[in-house]
Amino acid sequence: MDAARARKLADRIQQVVAEMLERRIKDPRLGFVTVTDTRVTADLSDATVYYTVFGSEAERADTAAALESAKGIIRSEVGRQTGLRHTPGLTFVHDPLPDNARHMNDLFELAKAKDAEIARQAEGAQFAGEADPYRFEEDLDAEAAEEEGEDEPTGRAEHSAR
């Protein structure tokens, strides 16, 4: 099948599911749900709906149970509004992206604090050796000139003069 058609269908399914959760599904177990993404297989037989829930782990579990129980009603509405001959099966999956993003932000804050601590410790630090241990071109030229002056003549100049 056409990938563009699958993307359009996924977008439409996402809209229908979000509308259903907002207006028509009145399950008390359903928490504050946001539909984040929908993906449809290439043969349009299955749709995976990704969602997030604002709240605790218990509220996530309750919302997952509510979505599972309302799956048939939501699927029939998706079929009615999309006009497909065969309505794709729906699978609801909790989207870990916001949790992962929160964890990454925590890690960035920890790294920032460690960097600040290292910078604070390095404020009055002195170099253990030279301040700039790298050799530069002018240093090499000076050393070469010193070595030429210290070496004994090889006698080549004498041979070329003859």
PDB file of C-alpha atoms in Angstrom:
ATOM      1  CA  MET A   1       0.000   0.000   0.000  1.00  0.00           C
ATOM      2  CA  ASP A   2       0.882   3.644  -0.283  1.00  0.00           C
ATOM      3  CA  ALA A   3       2.878   5.054   2.681  1.00  0.00           C
ATOM      4  CA  ALA A   4       1.258   8.475   2.227  1.00  0.00           C
ATOM      5  CA  ARG A   5      -2.193   6.903   2.536  1.00  0.00           C
ATOM      6  CA  ALA A   6      -1.114   5.090   5.711  1.00  0.00           C
ATOM      7  CA  ARG A   7       0.151   8.386   7.193  1.00  0.00           C
ATOM      8  CA  LYS A   8      -3.095  10.178   6.358  1.00  0.00           C
ATOM      9  CA  LEU A   9      -5.102   7.362   7.884  1.00  0.00           C
ATOM     10  CA  ALA A  10      -2.901   7.416  10.992  1.00  0.00           C
ATOM     11  CA  ASP A  11      -3.503  11.146  11.388  1.00  0.00           C
ATOM     12  CA  ARG A  12      -7.251  10.692  11.000  1.00  0.00           C
ATOM     13  CA  ILE A  13      -7.310   7.807  13.511  1.00  0.00           C
ATOM     14  CA  GLN A  14      -5.373   9.951  15.978  1.00  0.00           C
ATOM     15  CA  GLN A  15      -7.961  12.731  15.649  1.00  0.00           C
ATOM     16  CA  VAL A  16     -10.903  10.349  16.040  1.00  0.00           C
ATOM     17  CA  VAL A  17      -9.406   8.610  19.078  1.00  0.00           C
ATOM     18  CA  ALA A  18      -8.545  11.915  20.772  1.00  0.00           C
ATOM     19  CA  GLU A  19     -12.061  13.216  20.154  1.00  0.00           C
ATOM     20  CA  MET A  20     -13.609  10.002  21.463  1.00  0.00           C
ATOM     21  CA  LEU A  21     -11.513  10.103  24.629  1.00  0.00           C
ATOM     22  CA  GLU A  22     -12.369  13.727  25.212  1.00  0.00           C
ATOM     23  CA  ARG A  23     -16.110  13.679  24.522  1.00  0.00           C
ATOM     24  CA  ARG A  24     -17.650  10.241  24.394  1.00  0.00           C
ATOM     25  CA  ILE A  25     -15.765   7.845  26.688  1.00  0.00           C
ATOM     26  CA  LYS A  26     -16.967   8.490  30.225  1.00  0.00           C
ATOM     27  CA  ASP A  27     -14.999   5.781  32.073  1.00  0.00           C
ATOM     28  CA  PRO A  28     -14.004   7.060  35.544  1.00  0.00           C
ATOM     29  CA  ARG A  29     -10.716   5.111  35.288  1.00  0.00           C
ATOM     30  CA  LEU A  30      -9.692   7.210  32.294  1.00  0.00           C
ATOM     31  CA  GLY A  31      -7.155   9.766  33.486  1.00  0.00           C
ATOM     32  CA  PHE A  32      -5.775  12.850  31.819  1.00  0.00           C
ATOM     33  CA  VAL A  33      -4.824  11.206  28.486  1.00  0.00           C
ATOM     34  CA  THR A  34      -3.013  12.725  25.531  1.00  0.00           C
ATOM     35  CA  VAL A  35      -2.770  10.854  22.239  1.00  0.00           C
ATOM     36  CA  THR A  36       0.791  11.506  21.092  1.00  0.00           C
ATOM     37  CA  ASP A  37       1.112   9.466  17.903  1.00  0.00           C
ATOM     38  CA  THR A  38      -0.577   6.844  15.751  1.00  0.00           C
ATOM     39  CA  ARG A  39       1.094   4.441  13.366  1.00  0.00           C
ATOM     40  CA  VAL A  40      -0.662   2.268  10.815  1.00  0.00           C
ATOM     41  CA  THR A  41       0.868  -0.793   9.175  1.00  0.00           C
ATOM     42  CA  ALA A  42       1.425  -0.692   5.406  1.00  0.00           C
ATOM     43  CA  ASP A  43      -1.478  -3.066   4.767  1.00  0.00           C
ATOM     44  CA  LEU A  44      -3.784  -0.847   6.903  1.00  0.00           C
ATOM     45  CA  SER A  45      -4.792  -3.784   9.091  1.00  0.00           C
ATOM     46  CA  ASP A  46      -3.395  -2.593  12.435  1.00  0.00           C
ATOM     47  CA  ALA A  47      -3.077   0.799  14.081  1.00  0.00           C
ATOM     48  CA  THR A  48      -0.960   1.482  17.145  1.00  0.00           C
ATOM     49  CA  VAL A  49      -2.089   4.467  19.191  1.00  0.00           C
ATOM     50  CA  TYR A  50       0.537   5.957  21.513  1.00  0.00           C
ATOM     51  CA  TYR A  51      -0.678   7.903  24.532  1.00  0.00           C
ATOM     52  CA  THR A  52       0.606   9.523  27.700  1.00  0.00           C
ATOM     53  CA  VAL A  53      -1.119   9.871  31.035  1.00  0.00           C
ATOM     54  CA  PHE A  54      -0.495  12.665  33.483  1.00  0.00           C
ATOM     55  CA  GLY A  55      -0.384  11.116  36.928  1.00  0.00           C
ATOM     56  CA  SER A  56       0.931   8.233  38.962  1.00  0.00           C
ATOM     57  CA  GLU A  57       1.702   4.676  37.907  1.00  0.00           C
ATOM     58  CA  ALA A  58      -1.673   3.532  39.305  1.00  0.00           C
ATOM     59  CA  GLU A  59      -3.479   6.095  37.145  1.00  0.00           C
ATOM     60  CA  ARG A  60      -1.544   4.830  34.125  1.00  0.00           C
ATOM     61  CA  ALA A  61      -2.645   1.283  34.840  1.00  0.00           C
ATOM     62  CA  ASP A  62      -6.274   2.382  35.296  1.00  0.00           C
ATOM     63  CA  THR A  63      -6.163   4.330  32.042  1.00  0.00           C
ATOM     64  CA  ALA A  64      -4.694   1.338  30.198  1.00  0.00           C
ATOM     65  CA  ALA A  65      -7.563  -0.818  31.487  1.00  0.00           C
ATOM     66  CA  ALA A  66     -10.136   1.821  30.484  1.00  0.00           C
ATOM     67  CA  LEU A  67      -8.680   2.103  26.982  1.00  0.00           C
ATOM     68  CA  GLU A  68      -8.689  -1.659  26.603  1.00  0.00           C
ATOM     69  CA  SER A  69     -12.340  -1.872  27.614  1.00  0.00           C
ATOM     70  CA  ALA A  70     -13.335   0.983  25.269  1.00  0.00           C
ATOM     71  CA  LYS A  71     -11.339  -0.375  22.330  1.00  0.00           C
ATOM     72  CA  GLY A  72     -14.401  -1.791  20.536  1.00  0.00           C
ATOM     73  CA  ILE A  73     -16.399   1.439  20.717  1.00  0.00           C
ATOM     74  CA  ILE A  74     -13.407   3.472  19.562  1.00  0.00           C
ATOM     75  CA  ARG A  75     -12.689   1.051  16.698  1.00  0.00           C
ATOM     76  CA  SER A  76     -16.286   1.183  15.462  1.00  0.00           C
ATOM     77  CA  GLU A  77     -16.196   4.991  15.491  1.00  0.00           C
ATOM     78  CA  VAL A  78     -12.859   4.954  13.617  1.00  0.00           C
ATOM     79  CA  GLY A  79     -14.436   2.696  10.988  1.00  0.00           C
ATOM     80  CA  ARG A  80     -17.499   4.915  10.687  1.00  0.00           C
ATOM     81  CA  GLN A  81     -15.504   8.156  10.331  1.00  0.00           C
ATOM     82  CA  THR A  82     -12.793   6.838   7.994  1.00  0.00           C
ATOM     83  CA  GLY A  83     -15.113   4.940   5.657  1.00  0.00           C
ATOM     84  CA  LEU A  84     -12.768   1.981   5.273  1.00  0.00           C
ATOM     85  CA  ARG A  85     -14.086  -1.434   4.284  1.00  0.00           C
ATOM     86  CA  HIS A  86     -11.884  -3.115   6.895  1.00  0.00           C
ATOM     87  CA  THR A  87     -11.290  -1.053  10.011  1.00  0.00           C
ATOM     88  CA  PRO A  88      -7.773  -1.510  11.404  1.00  0.00           C
ATOM     89  CA  GLY A  89      -7.392  -3.204  14.771  1.00  0.00           C
ATOM     90  CA  LEU A  90      -6.374  -0.803  17.516  1.00  0.00           C
ATOM     91  CA  THR A  91      -3.547  -1.321  19.970  1.00  0.00           C
ATOM     92  CA  PHE A  92      -2.987   1.217  22.739  1.00  0.00           C
ATOM     93  CA  VAL A  93       0.623   1.654  23.892  1.00  0.00           C
ATOM     94  CA  HIS A  94       1.853   3.963  26.631  1.00  0.00           C
ATOM     95  CA  ASP A  95       4.350   6.370  25.071  1.00  0.00           C
ATOM     96  CA  PRO A  96       7.555   6.447  27.138  1.00  0.00           C
ATOM     97  CA  LEU A  97       8.898   9.547  25.349  1.00  0.00           C
ATOM     98  CA  PRO A  98       7.870  12.121  28.006  1.00  0.00           C
ATOM     99  CA  ASP A  99       9.325   9.917  30.754  1.00  0.00           C
ATOM    100  CA  ASN A 100      12.535   9.508  28.784  1.00  0.00           C
ATOM    101  CA  ALA A 101      12.711  13.256  28.158  1.00  0.00           C
ATOM    102  CA  ARG A 102      12.222  13.955  31.872  1.00  0.00           C
ATOM    103  CA  HIS A 103      14.990  11.462  32.699  1.00  0.00           C
ATOM    104  CA  MET A 104      17.313  13.098  30.132  1.00  0.00           C
ATOM    105  CA  ASN A 105      16.618  16.538  31.657  1.00  0.00           C
ATOM    106  CA  ASP A 106      17.517  15.155  35.086  1.00  0.00           C
ATOM    107  CA  LEU A 107      20.770  13.774  33.679  1.00  0.00           C
ATOM    108  CA  PHE A 108      21.565  17.124  32.027  1.00  0.00           C
ATOM    109  CA  GLU A 109      20.980  18.941  35.324  1.00  0.00           C
ATOM    110  CA  LEU A 110      23.251  16.459  37.116  1.00  0.00           C
ATOM    111  CA  ALA A 111      25.987  16.929  34.488  1.00  0.00           C
ATOM    112  CA  LYS A 112      25.627  20.710  34.718  1.00  0.00           C
ATOM    113  CA  ALA A 113      26.018  20.575  38.509  1.00  0.00           C
ATOM    114  CA  LYS A 114      29.104  18.348  38.195  1.00  0.00           C
ATOM    115  CA  ASP A 115      30.624  20.709  35.601  1.00  0.00           C
ATOM    116  CA  ALA A 116      30.020  23.670  37.895  1.00  0.00           C
ATOM    117  CA  GLU A 117      31.684  21.805  40.781  1.00  0.00           C
ATOM    118  CA  ILE A 118      34.713  20.938  38.640  1.00  0.00           C
ATOM    119  CA  ALA A 119      34.959  24.557  37.422  1.00  0.00           C
ATOM    120  CA  ARG A 120      34.810  25.763  41.030  1.00  0.00           C
ATOM    121  CA  GLN A 121      37.616  23.373  42.011  1.00  0.00           C
ATOM    122  CA  ALA A 122      39.727  24.425  39.015  1.00  0.00           C
ATOM    123  CA  GLU A 123      39.539  28.169  39.728  1.00  0.00           C
ATOM    124  CA  GLY A 124      42.798  28.440  41.692  1.00  0.00           C
ATOM    125  CA  ALA A 125      44.554  25.465  40.109  1.00  0.00           C
ATOM    126  CA  GLN A 126      48.097  25.628  38.749  1.00  0.00           C
ATOM    127  CA  PHE A 127      49.601  23.576  35.942  1.00  0.00           C
ATOM    128  CA  ALA A 128      51.656  20.593  37.102  1.00  0.00           C
ATOM    129  CA  GLY A 129      54.259  21.191  34.403  1.00  0.00           C
ATOM    130  CA  GLU A 130      54.591  23.852  31.768  1.00  0.00           C
ATOM    131  CA  ALA A 131      51.532  25.940  31.020  1.00  0.00           C
ATOM    132  CA  ASP A 132      51.685  24.971  27.338  1.00  0.00           C
ATOM    133  CA  PRO A 133      53.332  21.554  26.894  1.00  0.00           C
ATOM    134  CA  TYR A 134      52.971  21.502  23.102  1.00  0.00           C
ATOM    135  CA  ARG A 135      55.875  22.198  20.772  1.00  0.00           C
ATOM    136  CA  PHE A 136      55.465  24.911  18.178  1.00  0.00           C
ATOM    137  CA  GLU A 137      57.201  25.495  14.835  1.00  0.00           C
ATOM    138  CA  GLU A 138      59.444  28.291  16.160  1.00  0.00           C
ATOM    139  CA  ASP A 139      60.567  26.061  19.053  1.00  0.00           C
ATOM    140  CA  LEU A 140      61.532  23.341  16.596  1.00  0.00           C
ATOM    141  CA  ASP A 141      63.424  25.851  14.407  1.00  0.00           C
ATOM    142  CA  ALA A 142      65.349  27.132  17.442  1.00  0.00           C
ATOM    143  CA  GLU A 143      66.275  23.592  18.491  1.00  0.00           C
ATOM    144  CA  ALA A 144      67.402  22.749  14.955  1.00  0.00           C
ATOM    145  CA  ALA A 145      69.611  25.837  14.872  1.00  0.00           C
ATOM    146  CA  GLU A 146      71.166  24.882  18.212  1.00  0.00           C
ATOM    147  CA  GLU A 147      71.828  21.350  17.010  1.00  0.00           C
ATOM    148  CA  GLU A 148      73.524  22.596  13.819  1.00  0.00           C
ATOM    149  CA  GLY A 149      75.825  24.815  15.818  1.00  0.00           C
ATOM    150  CA  GLU A 150      76.808  22.027  18.227  1.00  0.00           C
ATOM    151  CA  ASP A 151      77.442  19.325  15.636  1.00  0.00           C
ATOM    152  CA  GLU A 152      80.955  18.774  14.323  1.00  0.00           C
ATOM    153  CA  PRO A 153      81.483  19.425  10.630  1.00  0.00           C
ATOM    154  CA  THR A 154      80.851  16.358   8.530  1.00  0.00           C
ATOM    155  CA  GLY A 155      83.448  17.250   5.961  1.00  0.00           C
ATOM    156  CA  ARG A 156      80.981  17.439   3.111  1.00  0.00           C
ATOM    157  CA  ALA A 157      81.782  21.084   2.489  1.00  0.00           C
ATOM    158  CA  GLU A 158      85.429  20.172   2.114  1.00  0.00           C
ATOM    159  CA  HIS A 159      84.672  17.521  -0.487  1.00  0.00           C
ATOM    160  CA  SER A 160      82.438  19.789  -2.567  1.00  0.00           C
ATOM    161  CA  ALA A 161      85.076  22.549  -2.670  1.00  0.00           C
ATOM    162  CA  ARG A 162      87.652  20.346  -4.348  1.00  0.00           C
TER     163      ARG A 162
END
